[in-house]
PDB file of C-alpha atoms and ligand atoms in Angstrom:
ATOM      1  CA  MET A  27      54.173 227.412 214.111  1.00 95.00           C
ATOM      2  CA  LYS A  28      56.515 224.391 213.610  1.00 98.00           C
ATOM      3  CA  PRO A  29      59.259 225.137 210.839  1.00 98.00           C
ATOM      4  CA  ILE A  30      59.351 222.212 208.348  1.00 98.00           C
ATOM      5  CA  ILE A  31      60.978 221.318 205.176  1.00 99.00           C
ATOM      6  CA  LEU A  32      59.026 218.808 202.932  1.00 99.00           C
ATOM      7  CA  ASP A  33      61.069 216.617 200.715  1.00 99.00           C
ATOM      8  CA  VAL A  34      58.966 215.137 197.926  1.00 98.00           C
ATOM      9  CA  ASP A  35      58.934 213.131 194.677  1.00 98.00           C
ATOM     10  CA  THR A  36      55.565 214.703 193.424  1.00 98.00           C
ATOM     11  CA  GLY A  37      53.599 212.103 192.753  1.00 97.00           C
ATOM     12  CA  ILE A  38      49.906 212.287 193.428  1.00 98.00           C
ATOM     13  CA  ASP A  39      49.947 211.507 197.172  1.00 98.00           C
ATOM     14  CA  ASP A  40      52.774 214.082 197.557  1.00 98.00           C
ATOM     15  CA  ALA A  41      50.457 216.730 195.933  1.00 98.00           C
ATOM     16  CA  LEU A  42      47.987 215.978 198.544  1.00 98.00           C
ATOM     17  CA  ALA A  43      50.628 216.191 201.274  1.00 98.00           C
ATOM     18  CA  ILE A  44      51.913 219.524 199.886  1.00 98.00           C
ATOM     19  CA  SER A  45      48.215 220.836 199.889  1.00 98.00           C
ATOM     20  CA  TYR A  46      47.816 219.440 203.445  1.00 98.00           C
ATOM     21  CA  ALA A  47      51.038 221.129 204.646  1.00 98.00           C
ATOM     22  CA  VAL A  48      50.440 224.613 203.022  1.00 98.00           C
ATOM     23  CA  ARG A  49      46.902 224.758 204.181  1.00 97.00           C
ATOM     24  CA  SER A  50      47.821 224.018 207.783  1.00 98.00           C
ATOM     25  CA  GLN A  51      48.609 227.146 209.838  1.00 97.00           C
ATOM     26  CA  GLU A  52      50.511 225.094 212.503  1.00 98.00           C
ATOM     27  CA  LEU A  53      53.275 224.611 210.018  1.00 98.00           C
ATOM     28  CA  GLU A  54      55.681 226.972 208.639  1.00 98.00           C
ATOM     29  CA  VAL A  55      56.836 225.523 205.319  1.00 98.00           C
ATOM     30  CA  LEU A  56      60.477 226.861 204.993  1.00 98.00           C
ATOM     31  CA  GLY A  57      60.862 225.172 201.608  1.00 98.00           C
ATOM     32  CA  ILE A  58      59.956 222.041 199.560  1.00 99.00           C
ATOM     33  CA  THR A  59      62.969 220.029 198.303  1.00 99.00           C
ATOM     34  CA  THR A  60      62.435 217.522 195.586  1.00 98.00           C
ATOM     35  CA  CYS A  61      64.050 214.176 194.412  1.00 98.00           C
ATOM     36  CA  PHE A  62      63.678 211.500 191.882  1.00 96.00           C
ATOM     37  CA  GLY A  63      61.190 208.592 192.808  1.00 95.00           C
ATOM     38  CA  ASN A  64      57.732 208.358 191.392  1.00 96.00           C
ATOM     39  CA  VAL A  65      58.987 210.565 188.445  1.00 96.00           C
ATOM     40  CA  THR A  66      62.311 212.286 187.685  1.00 96.00           C
ATOM     41  CA  VAL A  67      63.589 215.135 189.813  1.00 97.00           C
ATOM     42  CA  GLU A  68      62.893 217.609 186.991  1.00 97.00           C
ATOM     43  CA  GLU A  69      59.280 216.408 186.655  1.00 97.00           C
ATOM     44  CA  ALA A  70      59.005 216.370 190.609  1.00 98.00           C
ATOM     45  CA  THR A  71      60.153 219.937 190.796  1.00 98.00           C
ATOM     46  CA  ARG A  72      57.727 221.039 187.911  1.00 98.00           C
ATOM     47  CA  ASN A  73      54.831 219.249 189.510  1.00 98.00           C
ATOM     48  CA  THR A  74      55.620 220.749 192.982  1.00 98.00           C
ATOM     49  CA  LEU A  75      55.605 224.124 191.324  1.00 98.00           C
ATOM     50  CA  VAL A  76      52.195 223.430 189.548  1.00 98.00           C
ATOM     51  CA  VAL A  77      50.611 222.254 192.802  1.00 98.00           C
ATOM     52  CA  LEU A  78      51.769 225.299 194.639  1.00 98.00           C
ATOM     53  CA  GLU A  79      50.412 227.503 191.831  1.00 97.00           C
ATOM     54  CA  HIS A  80      46.957 226.010 192.373  1.00 96.00           C
ATOM     55  CA  LEU A  81      47.334 226.632 196.139  1.00 96.00           C
ATOM     56  CA  GLU A  82      48.433 230.205 195.475  1.00 96.00           C
ATOM     57  CA  SER A  83      51.586 229.699 197.434  1.00 97.00           C
ATOM     58  CA  GLU A  84      55.045 231.181 196.985  1.00 98.00           C
ATOM     59  CA  VAL A  85      56.810 228.594 199.236  1.00 98.00           C
ATOM     60  CA  PRO A  86      60.318 228.084 197.676  1.00 98.00           C
ATOM     61  CA  VAL A  87      61.161 224.961 195.750  1.00 98.00           C
ATOM     62  CA  ILE A  88      64.652 223.659 195.675  1.00 98.00           C
ATOM     63  CA  ALA A  89      65.648 220.640 193.440  1.00 98.00           C
ATOM     64  CA  GLY A  90      67.575 217.866 194.736  1.00 98.00           C
ATOM     65  CA  ALA A  91      68.946 214.301 193.797  1.00 98.00           C
ATOM     66  CA  GLY A  92      68.240 212.764 190.400  1.00 96.00           C
ATOM     67  CA  LYS A  93      69.697 209.510 191.240  1.00 96.00           C
ATOM     68  CA  PRO A  94      70.323 207.229 194.113  1.00 97.00           C
ATOM     69  CA  PHE A  95      72.860 207.714 196.888  1.00 97.00           C
ATOM     70  CA  MET A  96      75.255 204.879 195.772  1.00 95.00           C
ATOM     71  CA  ARG A  97      73.765 202.651 193.078  1.00 90.00           C
ATOM     72  CA  THR A  98      72.440 202.797 189.716  1.00 85.00           C
ATOM     73  CA  PRO A  99      68.541 203.349 189.767  1.00 75.00           C
ATOM     74  CA  THR A 100      66.384 200.350 190.613  1.00 62.00           C
ATOM     75  CA  LYS A 101      63.035 202.055 190.081  1.00 55.00           C
ATOM     76  CA  GLY A 102      61.873 204.079 187.096  1.00 66.00           C
ATOM     77  CA  SER A 103      58.932 206.288 186.922  1.00 75.00           C
ATOM     78  CA  THR A 104      55.427 204.950 187.909  1.00 87.00           C
ATOM     79  CA  PRO A 105      53.101 206.021 185.028  1.00 90.00           C
ATOM     80  CA  HIS A 106      50.594 203.168 185.859  1.00 88.00           C
ATOM     81  CA  ILE A 107      50.196 204.703 189.516  1.00 92.00           C
ATOM     82  CA  HIS A 108      50.897 208.421 189.063  1.00 95.00           C
ATOM     83  CA  GLY A 109      50.188 209.025 185.379  1.00 95.00           C
ATOM     84  CA  GLU A 110      52.438 209.883 182.575  1.00 94.00           C
ATOM     85  CA  ASP A 111      53.124 213.326 184.049  1.00 96.00           C
ATOM     86  CA  GLY A 112      53.200 212.097 187.650  1.00 96.00           C
ATOM     87  CA  ILE A 113      49.909 214.003 188.670  1.00 97.00           C
ATOM     88  CA  GLY A 114      47.484 211.790 187.052  1.00 97.00           C
ATOM     89  CA  ASN A 115      47.575 213.292 183.614  1.00 96.00           C
ATOM     90  CA  THR A 116      46.193 216.675 184.812  1.00 96.00           C
ATOM     91  CA  LEU A 117      49.218 218.671 183.678  1.00 96.00           C
ATOM     92  CA  LYS A 118      48.073 221.625 181.470  1.00 94.00           C
ATOM     93  CA  GLY A 119      51.280 223.641 180.979  1.00 93.00           C
ATOM     94  CA  LEU A 120      54.421 224.618 182.701  1.00 96.00           C
ATOM     95  CA  PRO A 121      54.448 226.336 186.059  1.00 97.00           C
ATOM     96  CA  LYS A 122      54.793 230.284 185.890  1.00 97.00           C
ATOM     97  CA  ARG A 123      57.781 230.353 188.356  1.00 97.00           C
ATOM     98  CA  GLY A 124      60.909 228.010 188.534  1.00 97.00           C
ATOM     99  CA  ALA A 125      62.782 226.489 191.376  1.00 98.00           C
ATOM    100  CA  GLU A 126      65.195 228.481 193.511  1.00 98.00           C
ATOM    101  CA  GLU A 127      68.808 228.584 192.782  1.00 97.00           C
ATOM    102  CA  GLY A 128      71.008 226.051 194.709  1.00 97.00           C
ATOM    103  CA  ASN A 129      70.319 222.512 195.706  1.00 98.00           C
ATOM    104  CA  ALA A 130      68.236 220.671 198.071  1.00 98.00           C
ATOM    105  CA  VAL A 131      71.164 219.256 200.205  1.00 98.00           C
ATOM    106  CA  ASP A 132      72.565 222.684 200.808  1.00 98.00           C
ATOM    107  CA  PHE A 133      69.156 224.075 201.724  1.00 98.00           C
ATOM    108  CA  ILE A 134      68.413 221.433 204.193  1.00 98.00           C
ATOM    109  CA  ILE A 135      71.823 221.898 205.848  1.00 98.00           C
ATOM    110  CA  ASP A 136      71.599 225.543 205.980  1.00 98.00           C
ATOM    111  CA  GLN A 137      67.989 225.819 207.390  1.00 98.00           C
ATOM    112  CA  VAL A 138      68.733 223.056 209.993  1.00 98.00           C
ATOM    113  CA  LYS A 139      71.870 225.119 211.151  1.00 98.00           C
ATOM    114  CA  ARG A 140      70.025 228.359 211.263  1.00 98.00           C
ATOM    115  CA  ARG A 141      67.389 227.127 213.707  1.00 98.00           C
ATOM    116  CA  PRO A 142      69.113 224.596 215.798  1.00 98.00           C
ATOM    117  CA  ARG A 143      66.647 221.777 217.221  1.00 98.00           C
ATOM    118  CA  GLU A 144      63.741 223.474 215.662  1.00 98.00           C
ATOM    119  CA  VAL A 145      63.414 222.182 212.081  1.00 98.00           C
ATOM    120  CA  THR A 146      61.255 219.158 211.303  1.00 98.00           C
ATOM    121  CA  LEU A 147      62.078 217.464 208.057  1.00 98.00           C
ATOM    122  CA  ILE A 148      59.250 215.399 206.447  1.00 99.00           C
ATOM    123  CA  THR A 149      60.436 213.112 203.783  1.00 99.00           C
ATOM    124  CA  VAL A 150      57.687 211.471 201.717  1.00 98.00           C
ATOM    125  CA  GLY A 151      60.070 210.304 198.644  1.00 98.00           C
ATOM    126  CA  THR A 152      63.472 208.549 198.677  1.00 97.00           C
ATOM    127  CA  LEU A 153      65.901 209.427 201.533  1.00 98.00           C
ATOM    128  CA  THR A 154      68.541 210.480 199.177  1.00 98.00           C
ATOM    129  CA  ASN A 155      68.739 214.280 199.841  1.00 98.00           C
ATOM    130  CA  LEU A 156      68.725 213.670 203.521  1.00 98.00           C
ATOM    131  CA  ALA A 157      71.361 210.977 203.207  1.00 98.00           C
ATOM    132  CA  LEU A 158      73.618 213.330 201.182  1.00 98.00           C
ATOM    133  CA  ALA A 159      73.019 216.205 203.618  1.00 98.00           C
ATOM    134  CA  ILE A 160      74.083 213.951 206.682  1.00 98.00           C
ATOM    135  CA  ARG A 161      77.242 212.841 204.668  1.00 98.00           C
ATOM    136  CA  GLN A 162      78.063 216.457 203.935  1.00 98.00           C
ATOM    137  CA  ALA A 163      77.326 217.869 207.419  1.00 98.00           C
ATOM    138  CA  PRO A 164      76.977 215.090 209.991  1.00 98.00           C
ATOM    139  CA  GLU A 165      76.409 217.625 212.870  1.00 98.00           C
ATOM    140  CA  ILE A 166      72.716 218.166 211.501  1.00 98.00           C
ATOM    141  CA  VAL A 167      72.030 214.787 213.156  1.00 98.00           C
ATOM    142  CA  GLU A 168      72.005 216.504 216.459  1.00 98.00           C
ATOM    143  CA  LEU A 169      70.618 219.886 215.178  1.00 98.00           C
ATOM    144  CA  VAL A 170      67.320 218.676 213.511  1.00 98.00           C
ATOM    145  CA  GLU A 171      64.162 218.523 215.581  1.00 98.00           C
ATOM    146  CA  ARG A 172      63.412 215.254 214.079  1.00 98.00           C
ATOM    147  CA  VAL A 173      62.724 213.632 210.727  1.00 98.00           C
ATOM    148  CA  VAL A 174      59.169 212.176 209.919  1.00 98.00           C
ATOM    149  CA  VAL A 175      59.668 209.618 207.093  1.00 99.00           C
ATOM    150  CA  MET A 176      56.976 208.161 204.877  1.00 98.00           C
ATOM    151  CA  GLY A 177      58.636 204.891 204.052  1.00 98.00           C
ATOM    152  CA  GLY A 178      59.254 201.210 204.975  1.00 98.00           C
ATOM    153  CA  ALA A 179      57.006 198.362 205.853  1.00 98.00           C
ATOM    154  CA  VAL A 180      58.258 196.792 209.145  1.00 98.00           C
ATOM    155  CA  THR A 181      55.282 194.569 210.341  1.00 98.00           C
ATOM    156  CA  VAL A 182      53.451 194.340 206.890  1.00 98.00           C
ATOM    157  CA  PRO A 183      54.309 193.273 203.429  1.00 98.00           C
ATOM    158  CA  GLY A 184      55.855 195.833 201.058  1.00 98.00           C
ATOM    159  CA  ASN A 185      54.154 197.393 197.924  1.00 96.00           C
ATOM    160  CA  VAL A 186      56.674 197.091 195.236  1.00 95.00           C
ATOM    161  CA  THR A 187      58.062 193.667 196.190  1.00 96.00           C
ATOM    162  CA  PRO A 188      56.510 191.324 198.904  1.00 98.00           C
ATOM    163  CA  TYR A 189      59.266 192.955 201.181  1.00 98.00           C
ATOM    164  CA  ALA A 190      59.907 196.372 200.349  1.00 98.00           C
ATOM    165  CA  GLU A 191      58.105 199.769 200.238  1.00 98.00           C
ATOM    166  CA  ALA A 192      58.524 201.953 197.180  1.00 96.00           C
ATOM    167  CA  ASN A 193      60.535 205.053 198.952  1.00 97.00           C
ATOM    168  CA  VAL A 194      62.950 202.738 200.480  1.00 98.00           C
ATOM    169  CA  TYR A 195      63.182 200.311 197.638  1.00 96.00           C
ATOM    170  CA  ALA A 196      64.010 203.301 195.172  1.00 95.00           C
ATOM    171  CA  ASP A 197      67.171 204.093 197.257  1.00 96.00           C
ATOM    172  CA  PRO A 198      67.947 201.382 199.972  1.00 97.00           C
ATOM    173  CA  ASP A 199      71.484 202.639 200.598  1.00 97.00           C
ATOM    174  CA  ALA A 200      70.145 206.166 201.491  1.00 98.00           C
ATOM    175  CA  ALA A 201      67.457 204.799 203.795  1.00 98.00           C
ATOM    176  CA  ASP A 202      70.065 202.509 205.527  1.00 98.00           C
ATOM    177  CA  TYR A 203      72.491 205.504 205.785  1.00 98.00           C
ATOM    178  CA  VAL A 204      69.953 207.617 207.577  1.00 98.00           C
ATOM    179  CA  PHE A 205      68.407 205.031 209.860  1.00 98.00           C
ATOM    180  CA  ARG A 206      72.077 204.181 210.911  1.00 97.00           C
ATOM    181  CA  SER A 207      73.061 208.048 211.387  1.00 98.00           C
ATOM    182  CA  GLY A 208      71.293 208.238 214.786  1.00 97.00           C
ATOM    183  CA  ILE A 209      69.090 211.156 213.635  1.00 98.00           C
ATOM    184  CA  PRO A 210      65.787 210.986 215.285  1.00 98.00           C
ATOM    185  CA  VAL A 211      63.257 209.332 212.966  1.00 98.00           C
ATOM    186  CA  THR A 212      59.475 208.928 213.230  1.00 98.00           C
ATOM    187  CA  LEU A 213      58.751 206.116 210.676  1.00 98.00           C
ATOM    188  CA  ILE A 214      55.377 206.438 208.968  1.00 98.00           C
ATOM    189  CA  GLY A 215      55.449 203.286 206.978  1.00 98.00           C
ATOM    190  CA  LEU A 216      52.908 201.114 205.294  1.00 98.00           C
ATOM    191  CA  ASP A 217      52.215 199.609 208.848  1.00 98.00           C
ATOM    192  CA  VAL A 218      50.042 202.796 209.367  1.00 98.00           C
ATOM    193  CA  THR A 219      49.550 204.288 206.055  1.00 98.00           C
ATOM    194  CA  MET A 220      47.749 201.293 204.583  1.00 98.00           C
ATOM    195  CA  LYS A 221      45.273 201.747 207.564  1.00 98.00           C
ATOM    196  CA  THR A 222      44.117 205.086 206.229  1.00 98.00           C
ATOM    197  CA  LEU A 223      41.586 205.338 203.227  1.00 97.00           C
ATOM    198  CA  LEU A 224      40.299 208.302 201.328  1.00 98.00           C
ATOM    199  CA  SER A 225      37.110 207.025 199.703  1.00 98.00           C
ATOM    200  CA  ILE A 226      35.815 207.750 196.268  1.00 97.00           C
ATOM    201  CA  ASP A 227      32.774 209.593 197.732  1.00 96.00           C
ATOM    202  CA  GLU A 228      34.923 211.980 199.744  1.00 96.00           C
ATOM    203  CA  MET A 229      37.208 212.684 196.867  1.00 96.00           C
ATOM    204  CA  ASP A 230      34.176 213.235 194.537  1.00 95.00           C
ATOM    205  CA  ARG A 231      32.958 216.124 196.848  1.00 94.00           C
ATOM    206  CA  TRP A 232      36.216 218.092 196.116  1.00 94.00           C
ATOM    207  CA  ARG A 233      34.708 218.501 192.543  1.00 93.00           C
ATOM    208  CA  THR A 234      31.923 220.710 193.823  1.00 87.00           C
ATOM    209  CA  LYS A 235      34.209 223.315 195.398  1.00 74.00           C
ATOM    210  CA  ASP A 236      34.152 226.454 193.554  1.00 64.00           C
ATOM    211  CA  SER A 237      38.107 226.892 193.519  1.00 80.00           C
ATOM    212  CA  THR A 238      40.161 225.214 190.734  1.00 83.00           C
ATOM    213  CA  LEU A 239      42.059 223.279 193.459  1.00 92.00           C
ATOM    214  CA  GLY A 240      39.175 220.836 194.260  1.00 94.00           C
ATOM    215  CA  PRO A 241      38.764 219.552 190.723  1.00 95.00           C
ATOM    216  CA  PHE A 242      42.480 219.527 190.163  1.00 96.00           C
ATOM    217  CA  LEU A 243      43.210 217.313 193.127  1.00 97.00           C
ATOM    218  CA  ALA A 244      39.990 215.184 192.422  1.00 97.00           C
ATOM    219  CA  ASP A 245      41.077 214.534 188.857  1.00 96.00           C
ATOM    220  CA  MET A 246      44.493 213.365 189.881  1.00 98.00           C
ATOM    221  CA  THR A 247      43.212 211.379 192.964  1.00 98.00           C
ATOM    222  CA  GLU A 248      40.642 209.674 190.821  1.00 97.00           C
ATOM    223  CA  PHE A 249      43.435 208.341 188.653  1.00 97.00           C
ATOM    224  CA  TYR A 250      45.371 207.253 191.681  1.00 97.00           C
ATOM    225  CA  MET A 251      42.282 205.361 192.932  1.00 98.00           C
ATOM    226  CA  GLY A 252      42.121 203.691 189.573  1.00 97.00           C
ATOM    227  CA  ALA A 253      45.409 202.036 190.294  1.00 96.00           C
ATOM    228  CA  TYR A 254      44.455 201.178 193.796  1.00 96.00           C
ATOM    229  CA  GLU A 255      41.485 199.401 192.424  1.00 96.00           C
ATOM    230  CA  ARG A 256      43.615 197.323 190.017  1.00 95.00           C
ATOM    231  CA  PHE A 257      45.997 196.404 192.965  1.00 93.00           C
ATOM    232  CA  TYR A 258      43.577 195.929 195.802  1.00 93.00           C
ATOM    233  CA  PRO A 259      40.082 195.143 193.932  1.00 95.00           C
ATOM    234  CA  GLY A 260      37.010 196.514 195.968  1.00 95.00           C
ATOM    235  CA  ILE A 261      39.057 198.873 198.034  1.00 95.00           C
ATOM    236  CA  GLY A 262      36.993 201.768 197.016  1.00 96.00           C
ATOM    237  CA  GLY A 263      39.603 204.597 197.498  1.00 98.00           C
ATOM    238  CA  CYS A 264      43.288 205.123 198.075  1.00 98.00           C
ATOM    239  CA  ALA A 265      45.662 205.191 201.030  1.00 98.00           C
ATOM    240  CA  LEU A 266      47.118 208.470 202.290  1.00 98.00           C
ATOM    241  CA  HIS A 267      50.689 207.697 202.445  1.00 98.00           C
ATOM    242  CA  ASP A 268      52.366 211.010 202.293  1.00 98.00           C
ATOM    243  CA  PRO A 269      49.670 213.176 203.840  1.00 98.00           C
ATOM    244  CA  LEU A 270      49.850 210.804 207.053  1.00 98.00           C
ATOM    245  CA  ALA A 271      53.538 211.878 207.504  1.00 99.00           C
ATOM    246  CA  VAL A 272      52.399 215.618 207.374  1.00 98.00           C
ATOM    247  CA  GLY A 273      49.378 214.809 209.813  1.00 98.00           C
ATOM    248  CA  ALA A 274      51.640 213.127 212.231  1.00 98.00           C
ATOM    249  CA  VAL A 275      53.750 216.304 212.481  1.00 98.00           C
ATOM    250  CA  ILE A 276      50.723 218.480 213.052  1.00 98.00           C
ATOM    251  CA  ARG A 277      49.070 216.048 215.362  1.00 98.00           C
ATOM    252  CA  PRO A 278      51.631 213.668 216.799  1.00 98.00           C
ATOM    253  CA  ASP A 279      48.744 211.919 218.699  1.00 98.00           C
ATOM    254  CA  PHE A 280      47.335 210.613 215.286  1.00 98.00           C
ATOM    255  CA  VAL A 281      50.055 207.715 215.511  1.00 98.00           C
ATOM    256  CA  ARG A 282      51.651 205.644 218.025  1.00 98.00           C
ATOM    257  CA  GLY A 283      54.914 203.536 217.877  1.00 98.00           C
ATOM    258  CA  ASP A 284      57.775 201.891 219.546  1.00 97.00           C
ATOM    259  CA  ARG A 285      61.628 202.702 219.586  1.00 98.00           C
ATOM    260  CA  MET A 286      63.582 200.427 217.316  1.00 97.00           C
ATOM    261  CA  ARG A 287      66.846 199.895 215.510  1.00 96.00           C
ATOM    262  CA  LEU A 288      66.163 199.580 211.817  1.00 97.00           C
ATOM    263  CA  GLN A 289      68.029 197.676 209.272  1.00 96.00           C
ATOM    264  CA  VAL A 290      67.530 197.826 205.447  1.00 98.00           C
ATOM    265  CA  ASN A 291      68.282 194.847 203.276  1.00 98.00           C
ATOM    266  CA  LEU A 292      70.816 196.045 200.681  1.00 98.00           C
ATOM    267  CA  ASP A 293      70.838 193.099 198.214  1.00 96.00           C
ATOM    268  CA  GLY A 294      69.001 189.830 197.357  1.00 97.00           C
ATOM    269  CA  GLU A 295      65.295 188.961 197.052  1.00 97.00           C
ATOM    270  CA  ALA A 296      64.483 191.130 200.178  1.00 98.00           C
ATOM    271  CA  LEU A 297      66.207 194.298 198.767  1.00 97.00           C
ATOM    272  CA  GLY A 298      64.631 197.246 200.511  1.00 97.00           C
ATOM    273  CA  ARG A 299      63.162 195.441 203.364  1.00 98.00           C
ATOM    274  CA  THR A 300      62.949 197.314 206.633  1.00 98.00           C
ATOM    275  CA  THR A 301      63.506 195.146 209.681  1.00 98.00           C
ATOM    276  CA  GLY A 302      62.933 196.566 213.087  1.00 97.00           C
ATOM    277  CA  MET A 303      64.567 195.330 216.391  1.00 96.00           C
ATOM    278  CA  PRO A 304      63.019 196.618 219.722  1.00 96.00           C
ATOM    279  CA  ASP A 305      65.469 198.872 221.314  1.00 97.00           C
ATOM    280  CA  ALA A 306      64.580 201.559 223.829  1.00 96.00           C
ATOM    281  CA  ALA A 307      67.733 203.559 222.890  1.00 95.00           C
ATOM    282  CA  GLY A 308      66.872 203.174 219.089  1.00 96.00           C
ATOM    283  CA  SER A 309      66.813 206.320 217.088  1.00 97.00           C
ATOM    284  CA  VAL A 310      63.790 205.224 214.930  1.00 98.00           C
ATOM    285  CA  THR A 311      60.217 205.308 216.267  1.00 98.00           C
ATOM    286  CA  VAL A 312      58.306 202.866 214.087  1.00 98.00           C
ATOM    287  CA  CYS A 313      54.486 203.626 214.000  1.00 98.00           C
ATOM    288  CA  THR A 314      52.246 200.790 213.997  1.00 98.00           C
ATOM    289  CA  GLU A 315      48.996 202.338 215.235  1.00 98.00           C
ATOM    290  CA  VAL A 316      47.024 205.235 213.797  1.00 98.00           C
ATOM    291  CA  ASP A 317      43.798 206.937 214.481  1.00 98.00           C
ATOM    292  CA  ALA A 318      42.725 206.808 211.029  1.00 98.00           C
ATOM    293  CA  SER A 319      39.304 208.454 211.171  1.00 98.00           C
ATOM    294  CA  LEU A 320      40.729 211.387 213.264  1.00 98.00           C
ATOM    295  CA  PHE A 321      43.503 211.799 210.803  1.00 98.00           C
ATOM    296  CA  LEU A 322      41.057 211.597 207.638  1.00 98.00           C
ATOM    297  CA  GLU A 323      38.643 214.270 209.277  1.00 98.00           C
ATOM    298  CA  HIS A 324      41.540 216.554 209.839  1.00 98.00           C
ATOM    299  CA  PHE A 325      43.100 216.102 206.597  1.00 98.00           C
ATOM    300  CA  LEU A 326      39.675 216.732 204.634  1.00 96.00           C
ATOM    301  CA  SER A 327      39.058 219.921 206.835  1.00 95.00           C
ATOM    302  CA  ARG A 328      42.406 221.388 205.598  1.00 95.00           C
ATOM    303  CA  VAL A 329      42.532 220.064 202.033  1.00 94.00           C
ATOM    304  CA  CYS A 330      39.607 221.477 199.812  1.00 82.00           C
TER     305      CYS A 330
HETATM  306  O1  LIG B  74      54.915 203.688 199.255  1.00 73.14           O
HETATM  307  C1  LIG B  74      54.325 204.916 199.129  1.00 73.14           C
HETATM  308  C2  LIG B  74      55.273 205.878 198.676  1.00 73.14           C
HETATM  309  O2  LIG B  74      55.792 205.735 197.391  1.00 73.14           O
HETATM  310  C3  LIG B  74      54.552 207.426 198.639  1.00 73.14           C
HETATM  311  O3  LIG B  74      55.546 208.361 198.978  1.00 73.14           O
HETATM  312  C4  LIG B  74      54.330 207.390 197.139  1.00 73.14           C
HETATM  313  O4  LIG B  74      54.249 208.816 196.597  1.00 73.14           O
HETATM  314  C5  LIG B  74      55.484 206.774 196.559  1.00 73.14           C
HETATM  315  O5  LIG B  74      56.549 207.486 196.341  1.00 73.14           O
HETATM  316 CA1  LIG B  75      56.002 210.323 197.563  1.00 73.14          CA
END
């Protein structure tokens, strides 16, 4: 089993990524850390605990950053994409358990140090928790197995501006800090995630499952697909951004990329743009190819 920490801003596709990770026996989920992004960090923590309750999972949840690494927030909540509650307006009540004591940054540092070169960190929200962890304990750069980041748009347009992807745009300084730190990163950006598609028909089949998980995930995903339809008329489904980052850890052969040096625009019209320069010694592998049908089949076999 691969030990992982999943860092989330739950969010609908984060909820799908959590379900995929928890339902995959190849992964040992050491903990789920939360940050602001799609929603506030408090809402992301609550939503994560709600999703885990549906999964009947006791994985620890540790709250993290509520604001960007350096600047005042540039991105608020996204009710038009993820609903008023962040999970497609499916929230029925508060989770039965709460988050663990302590904070996400200390948890990441502690887990990585306990198991040198073993722990993979999967980030599917802003890179704030990781940037704070590297600043506090720079030695983790050498001690982590690798970081798989859902974020960025290197060869394709952005999704919040023509240049920038949402997770990088929400905290560009954190992303820049992480990419420059030398920590080994596999970048699962819009370059590959926009090539994945969960169709309305596939999502509808979840409703026929007899557990409560299927209808719960279907209801929130239907909301997400509604937003996709408004942004990309006729698309007939949604991209699986955050789940692909989990898939790439279970099955690295789902994606292929090239080593690069990555830079993030920190001001101006192109704020949050990720520019890659080919460099065999670069610390970031930017994925540009994905076997989307193999990934989708695998994802569906694990979730619902
Ligand atoms: O750009 C896609 C990313 O932004 C996903 O992580 C989604 O959850 C949002 O945070
Ligand atoms: Ca996310």
